[in-house]
Amino acid sequence: MKMQPVKGTRDFYPPQMAVRNFIVDGWKASSIRNGFVEYDGPIFEYLQMYQVKSGDEIVEQLFNFTDRGNRHLAIRPEITPTLARMINKQINALPMPIKWFSVPRLCRAERPQKGRLREFFQWNIDIIGIEDVLADAEVICCSLDYLRNTGLTSKDVVAKISSRRLLAALLKNIGIAEEKLESLYPILDKKTKIPVEAFVEMLEKEIDSPETIQAILKLMDIHSVNDIPDIVKLDEKAQESLDELKRVFAYLEKMGAEDWCRFDMSIVRGLAYYTGMVFEIHDKSGDLRAICGGGRYDNLLSDFGGPKVTATGMGMGDAVLEILLREKGLLTDDSLDIQKLDYFVACVDGDLFDEAVEITTKIRQKGYAANFSYKTNALKKQMKIADSMNAAKCIIVGGELKESGQLVIKDMATGEQILVDATTFLE
RNA sequence: GUGGAUGUAGCUCAGUUGGUUAGAGCACUAGAUUGUGGAUCUAGGGGUCGGGGGUUCGAUUCCCCUCAUCCACCCCA
């Protein structure tokens, strides 16, 4: 019976695994540079955990199942709920602030397409317990820090930043009721993704007043924080939110990221739980979906039964990132080593085969990466294998060992070879 | 859930106005006077032409169904 891989999944053969490691290692290095520590949780949780903050629609996008104890479970589609659960559980013991990162493997039952799979990896960083927007700026900077380290520049990507709090205050100012906001966010989120007519049409379903719709259109067209007071009257709350957003940008400037960042009213994020700063990083050509997204979610921990603790964070998936890095030539198939050896042991004399195995074992016991050929075929052949395995050095076990107890050690990069005493070398 | 495109070797693809044993490059294996890698050359293995049905003397080619993949919608934590 021919078995097929499941839709939307990937097989990581060694070359693809090298790519995955390249990405994940970069994420981890950036996290550590920026002072985050790693955590992880289970790959499945109670289904209910994902229903708390999202509706039943989300459940259709989940891989869920029932275990033998009739527990309704789901494979994690994101790790933030797990994070909230874990932090709530130990909230009194954990030193604040918490700066944690994770690279969870996630699954969502969506239809696969470019940059979107059903199983993927997502880098998450979160800062919990810092109310100041300094934490928001730091999250953005850490994301950019990683991207900069891959070789991307501010010409390639841009962090688009806005504020849910500001948006809410402004919408209220133009006469939108508090309870309307939640249903409006997903529509506003589409502003730049669909034609204006379609956007207006969607708004008309929610809002009766044509003047209000016009006001929204004007609002969504704002491109600079400084233009806001000219377009909308600011009440105290809006002014506060605006000042806060300006402080985010001030911090970003101090962190040297101003070239990479800009205010963008159209960044809303579909998700309901964001309460403050929201951001997405996009490729500048705009052909790809968002590279990463995140923001402040001050109510999530309390929504999960904990105390009210402030939090901000972001997630970056591996699929879009890989496409972008390849497009920019920053990741090519032959730029990554699949294997690296300190030594390859080549045996050219059938009588010495057991010796060669012993020698390899001793080298391994000394802590080096070593491999040998399973056959004593032509040296030429074995050199080729050594080369394909990326061996730094090749040890030749042959006549010299028989005659004078010596080994030939060839440096594969320079081609130079030396004779060493086998016993001393292996001590 | 909707629409479009594509399925030929491990990979990227050619091919056939319907006609004998279906090809190339890369990869793999083995060689090129048997102790020296990255190159070149030679040879070899590997395909029920995605699957099923139909038309036909004959189908990889034409028709229908099906499955899969990719792309765009929907959605996107």
mmCIF file with all atom_site columns, N, CA, C and O in Angstrom, chain A residues 52 84-85 87-88 91 128 273 275 297-311:
data_model
loop_
_atom_site.group_PDB
_atom_site.id
_atom_site.type_symbol
_atom_site.label_atom_id
_atom_site.label_alt_id
_atom_site.label_comp_id
_atom_site.label_asym_id
_atom_site.label_entity_id
_atom_site.label_seq_id
_atom_site.pdbx_PDB_ins_code
_atom_site.Cartn_x
_atom_site.Cartn_y
_atom_site.Cartn_z
_atom_site.occupancy
_atom_site.B_iso_or_equiv
_atom_site.pdbx_formal_charge
_atom_site.auth_seq_id
_atom_site.auth_comp_id
_atom_site.auth_asym_id
_atom_site.auth_atom_id
_atom_site.pdbx_PDB_model_num
ATOM 1  N N  . VAL A 1 52  ? -12.140 29.728 24.305 1.00 0.00 ? 52  VAL A N  1
ATOM 2  C CA . VAL A 1 52  ? -12.336 30.833 25.237 1.00 0.00 ? 52  VAL A CA 1
ATOM 3  C C  . VAL A 1 52  ? -12.334 32.179 24.526 1.00 0.00 ? 52  VAL A C  1
ATOM 4  O O  . VAL A 1 52  ? -13.277 32.953 24.634 1.00 0.00 ? 52  VAL A O  1
ATOM 5  N N  . ALA A 1 84  ? -0.284  31.482 28.596 1.00 0.00 ? 84  ALA A N  1
ATOM 6  C CA . ALA A 1 84  ? -1.144  32.114 29.599 1.00 0.00 ? 84  ALA A CA 1
ATOM 7  C C  . ALA A 1 84  ? -1.465  31.124 30.708 1.00 0.00 ? 84  ALA A C  1
ATOM 8  O O  . ALA A 1 84  ? -1.391  31.458 31.893 1.00 0.00 ? 84  ALA A O  1
ATOM 9  N N  . ARG A 1 85  ? -1.778  29.911 30.331 1.00 0.00 ? 85  ARG A N  1
ATOM 10 C CA . ARG A 1 85  ? -2.095  28.869 31.314 1.00 0.00 ? 85  ARG A CA 1
ATOM 11 C C  . ARG A 1 85  ? -0.890  28.589 32.211 1.00 0.00 ? 85  ARG A C  1
ATOM 12 O O  . ARG A 1 85  ? -1.010  28.533 33.437 1.00 0.00 ? 85  ARG A O  1
ATOM 13 N N  . ILE A 1 87  ? 1.705   30.474 32.849 1.00 0.00 ? 87  ILE A N  1
ATOM 14 C CA . ILE A 1 87  ? 2.087   31.606 33.695 1.00 0.00 ? 87  ILE A CA 1
ATOM 15 C C  . ILE A 1 87  ? 1.092   31.782 34.834 1.00 0.00 ? 87  ILE A C  1
ATOM 16 O O  . ILE A 1 87  ? 1.480   31.984 35.982 1.00 0.00 ? 87  ILE A O  1
ATOM 17 N N  . ASN A 1 88  ? -0.181  31.645 34.521 1.00 0.00 ? 88  ASN A N  1
ATOM 18 C CA . ASN A 1 88  ? -1.194  31.747 35.574 1.00 0.00 ? 88  ASN A CA 1
ATOM 19 C C  . ASN A 1 88  ? -0.935  30.750 36.699 1.00 0.00 ? 88  ASN A C  1
ATOM 20 O O  . ASN A 1 88  ? -1.080  31.063 37.872 1.00 0.00 ? 88  ASN A O  1
ATOM 21 N N  . ILE A 1 91  ? 2.009   32.038 38.769 1.00 0.00 ? 91  ILE A N  1
ATOM 22 C CA . ILE A 1 91  ? 2.118   33.487 38.770 1.00 0.00 ? 91  ILE A CA 1
ATOM 23 C C  . ILE A 1 91  ? 2.774   34.054 40.028 1.00 0.00 ? 91  ILE A C  1
ATOM 24 O O  . ILE A 1 91  ? 3.514   35.027 39.971 1.00 0.00 ? 91  ILE A O  1
ATOM 25 N N  . ILE A 1 128 ? 5.902   39.624 29.823 1.00 0.00 ? 128 ILE A N  1
ATOM 26 C CA . ILE A 1 128 ? 4.743   39.668 30.706 1.00 0.00 ? 128 ILE A CA 1
ATOM 27 C C  . ILE A 1 128 ? 5.096   40.436 31.970 1.00 0.00 ? 128 ILE A C  1
ATOM 28 O O  . ILE A 1 128 ? 6.147   40.194 32.578 1.00 0.00 ? 128 ILE A O  1
ATOM 29 N N  . TYR A 1 273 ? -8.318  39.836 21.054 1.00 0.00 ? 273 TYR A N  1
ATOM 30 C CA . TYR A 1 273 ? -7.737  40.055 22.377 1.00 0.00 ? 273 TYR A CA 1
ATOM 31 C C  . TYR A 1 273 ? -6.675  41.151 22.472 1.00 0.00 ? 273 TYR A C  1
ATOM 32 O O  . TYR A 1 273 ? -6.202  41.454 23.566 1.00 0.00 ? 273 TYR A O  1
ATOM 33 N N  . THR A 1 275 ? -5.098  44.703 22.958 1.00 0.00 ? 275 THR A N  1
ATOM 34 C CA . THR A 1 275 ? -5.599  45.851 23.714 1.00 0.00 ? 275 THR A CA 1
ATOM 35 C C  . THR A 1 275 ? -4.805  47.126 23.485 1.00 0.00 ? 275 THR A C  1
ATOM 36 O O  . THR A 1 275 ? -5.249  48.201 23.864 1.00 0.00 ? 275 THR A O  1
ATOM 37 N N  . TYR A 1 297 ? -1.582  42.390 24.738 1.00 0.00 ? 297 TYR A N  1
ATOM 38 C CA . TYR A 1 297 ? -2.815  41.696 25.130 1.00 0.00 ? 297 TYR A CA 1
ATOM 39 C C  . TYR A 1 297 ? -2.914  41.675 26.643 1.00 0.00 ? 297 TYR A C  1
ATOM 40 O O  . TYR A 1 297 ? -2.560  40.700 27.294 1.00 0.00 ? 297 TYR A O  1
ATOM 41 N N  . ASP A 1 298 ? -3.426  42.757 27.195 1.00 0.00 ? 298 ASP A N  1
ATOM 42 C CA . ASP A 1 298 ? -3.406  42.916 28.645 1.00 0.00 ? 298 ASP A CA 1
ATOM 43 C C  . ASP A 1 298 ? -4.462  42.117 29.386 1.00 0.00 ? 298 ASP A C  1
ATOM 44 O O  . ASP A 1 298 ? -4.406  42.011 30.607 1.00 0.00 ? 298 ASP A O  1
ATOM 45 N N  . ASN A 1 299 ? -5.438  41.569 28.663 1.00 0.00 ? 299 ASN A N  1
ATOM 46 C CA . ASN A 1 299 ? -6.527  40.877 29.364 1.00 0.00 ? 299 ASN A CA 1
ATOM 47 C C  . ASN A 1 299 ? -6.460  39.355 29.268 1.00 0.00 ? 299 ASN A C  1
ATOM 48 O O  . ASN A 1 299 ? -7.269  38.666 29.866 1.00 0.00 ? 299 ASN A O  1
ATOM 49 N N  . LEU A 1 300 ? -5.514  38.868 28.497 1.00 0.00 ? 300 LEU A N  1
ATOM 50 C CA . LEU A 1 300 ? -5.543  37.436 28.210 1.00 0.00 ? 300 LEU A CA 1
ATOM 51 C C  . LEU A 1 300 ? -5.343  36.565 29.445 1.00 0.00 ? 300 LEU A C  1
ATOM 52 O O  . LEU A 1 300 ? -6.040  35.568 29.633 1.00 0.00 ? 300 LEU A O  1
ATOM 53 N N  . LEU A 1 301 ? -4.399  36.947 30.287 1.00 0.00 ? 301 LEU A N  1
ATOM 54 C CA . LEU A 1 301 ? -4.154  36.109 31.462 1.00 0.00 ? 301 LEU A CA 1
ATOM 55 C C  . LEU A 1 301 ? -5.368  36.069 32.372 1.00 0.00 ? 301 LEU A C  1
ATOM 56 O O  . LEU A 1 301 ? -5.715  35.009 32.896 1.00 0.00 ? 301 LEU A O  1
ATOM 57 N N  . SER A 1 302 ? -6.030  37.214 32.520 1.00 0.00 ? 302 SER A N  1
ATOM 58 C CA . SER A 1 302 ? -7.226  37.206 33.365 1.00 0.00 ? 302 SER A CA 1
ATOM 59 C C  . SER A 1 302 ? -8.370  36.461 32.678 1.00 0.00 ? 302 SER A C  1
ATOM 60 O O  . SER A 1 302 ? -9.181  35.817 33.331 1.00 0.00 ? 302 SER A O  1
ATOM 61 N N  . ASP A 1 303 ? -8.407  36.512 31.363 1.00 0.00 ? 303 ASP A N  1
ATOM 62 C CA . ASP A 1 303 ? -9.415  35.737 30.625 1.00 0.00 ? 303 ASP A CA 1
ATOM 63 C C  . ASP A 1 303 ? -9.228  34.244 30.871 1.00 0.00 ? 303 ASP A C  1
ATOM 64 O O  . ASP A 1 303 ? -10.159 33.456 30.756 1.00 0.00 ? 303 ASP A O  1
ATOM 65 N N  . PHE A 1 304 ? -8.002  33.871 31.170 1.00 0.00 ? 304 PHE A N  1
ATOM 66 C CA . PHE A 1 304 ? -7.708  32.469 31.427 1.00 0.00 ? 304 PHE A CA 1
ATOM 67 C C  . PHE A 1 304 ? -7.716  32.170 32.918 1.00 0.00 ? 304 PHE A C  1
ATOM 68 O O  . PHE A 1 304 ? -7.078  31.225 33.379 1.00 0.00 ? 304 PHE A O  1
ATOM 69 N N  . GLY A 1 305 ? -8.426  32.972 33.650 1.00 0.00 ? 305 GLY A N  1
ATOM 70 C CA . GLY A 1 305 ? -8.637  32.670 35.054 1.00 0.00 ? 305 GLY A CA 1
ATOM 71 C C  . GLY A 1 305 ? -7.538  33.122 35.993 1.00 0.00 ? 305 GLY A C  1
ATOM 72 O O  . GLY A 1 305 ? -7.490  32.704 37.139 1.00 0.00 ? 305 GLY A O  1
ATOM 73 N N  . GLY A 1 306 ? -6.640  33.969 35.501 1.00 0.00 ? 306 GLY A N  1
ATOM 74 C CA . GLY A 1 306 ? -5.563  34.452 36.356 1.00 0.00 ? 306 GLY A CA 1
ATOM 75 C C  . GLY A 1 306 ? -5.809  35.888 36.769 1.00 0.00 ? 306 GLY A C  1
ATOM 76 O O  . GLY A 1 306 ? -6.860  36.454 36.469 1.00 0.00 ? 306 GLY A O  1
ATOM 77 N N  . PRO A 1 307 ? -4.835  36.471 37.437 1.00 0.00 ? 307 PRO A N  1
ATOM 78 C CA . PRO A 1 307 ? -4.947  37.881 37.798 1.00 0.00 ? 307 PRO A CA 1
ATOM 79 C C  . PRO A 1 307 ? -4.741  38.746 36.559 1.00 0.00 ? 307 PRO A C  1
ATOM 80 O O  . PRO A 1 307 ? -4.296  38.255 35.518 1.00 0.00 ? 307 PRO A O  1
ATOM 81 N N  . LYS A 1 308 ? -5.075  40.010 36.655 1.00 0.00 ? 308 LYS A N  1
ATOM 82 C CA . LYS A 1 308 ? -4.873  40.901 35.515 1.00 0.00 ? 308 LYS A CA 1
ATOM 83 C C  . LYS A 1 308 ? -3.388  41.238 35.428 1.00 0.00 ? 308 LYS A C  1
ATOM 84 O O  . LYS A 1 308 ? -2.850  41.935 36.289 1.00 0.00 ? 308 LYS A O  1
ATOM 85 N N  . VAL A 1 309 ? -2.750  40.667 34.410 1.00 0.00 ? 309 VAL A N  1
ATOM 86 C CA . VAL A 1 309 ? -1.323  40.909 34.215 1.00 0.00 ? 309 VAL A CA 1
ATOM 87 C C  . VAL A 1 309 ? -1.104  41.364 32.787 1.00 0.00 ? 309 VAL A C  1
ATOM 88 O O  . VAL A 1 309 ? -1.675  40.804 31.851 1.00 0.00 ? 309 VAL A O  1
ATOM 89 N N  . THR A 1 310 ? -0.312  42.377 32.645 1.00 0.00 ? 310 THR A N  1
ATOM 90 C CA . THR A 1 310 ? -0.083  42.976 31.349 1.00 0.00 ? 310 THR A CA 1
ATOM 91 C C  . THR A 1 310 ? 0.895   42.135 30.506 1.00 0.00 ? 310 THR A C  1
ATOM 92 O O  . THR A 1 310 ? 1.805   41.518 31.049 1.00 0.00 ? 310 THR A O  1
ATOM 93 N N  . ALA A 1 311 ? 0.685   42.094 29.195 1.00 0.00 ? 311 ALA A N  1
ATOM 94 C CA . ALA A 1 311 ? 1.533   41.243 28.349 1.00 0.00 ? 311 ALA A CA 1
ATOM 95 C C  . ALA A 1 311 ? 1.607   41.771 26.923 1.00 0.00 ? 311 ALA A C  1
ATOM 96 O O  . ALA A 1 311 ? 0.685   42.422 26.427 1.00 0.00 ? 311 ALA A O  1
#
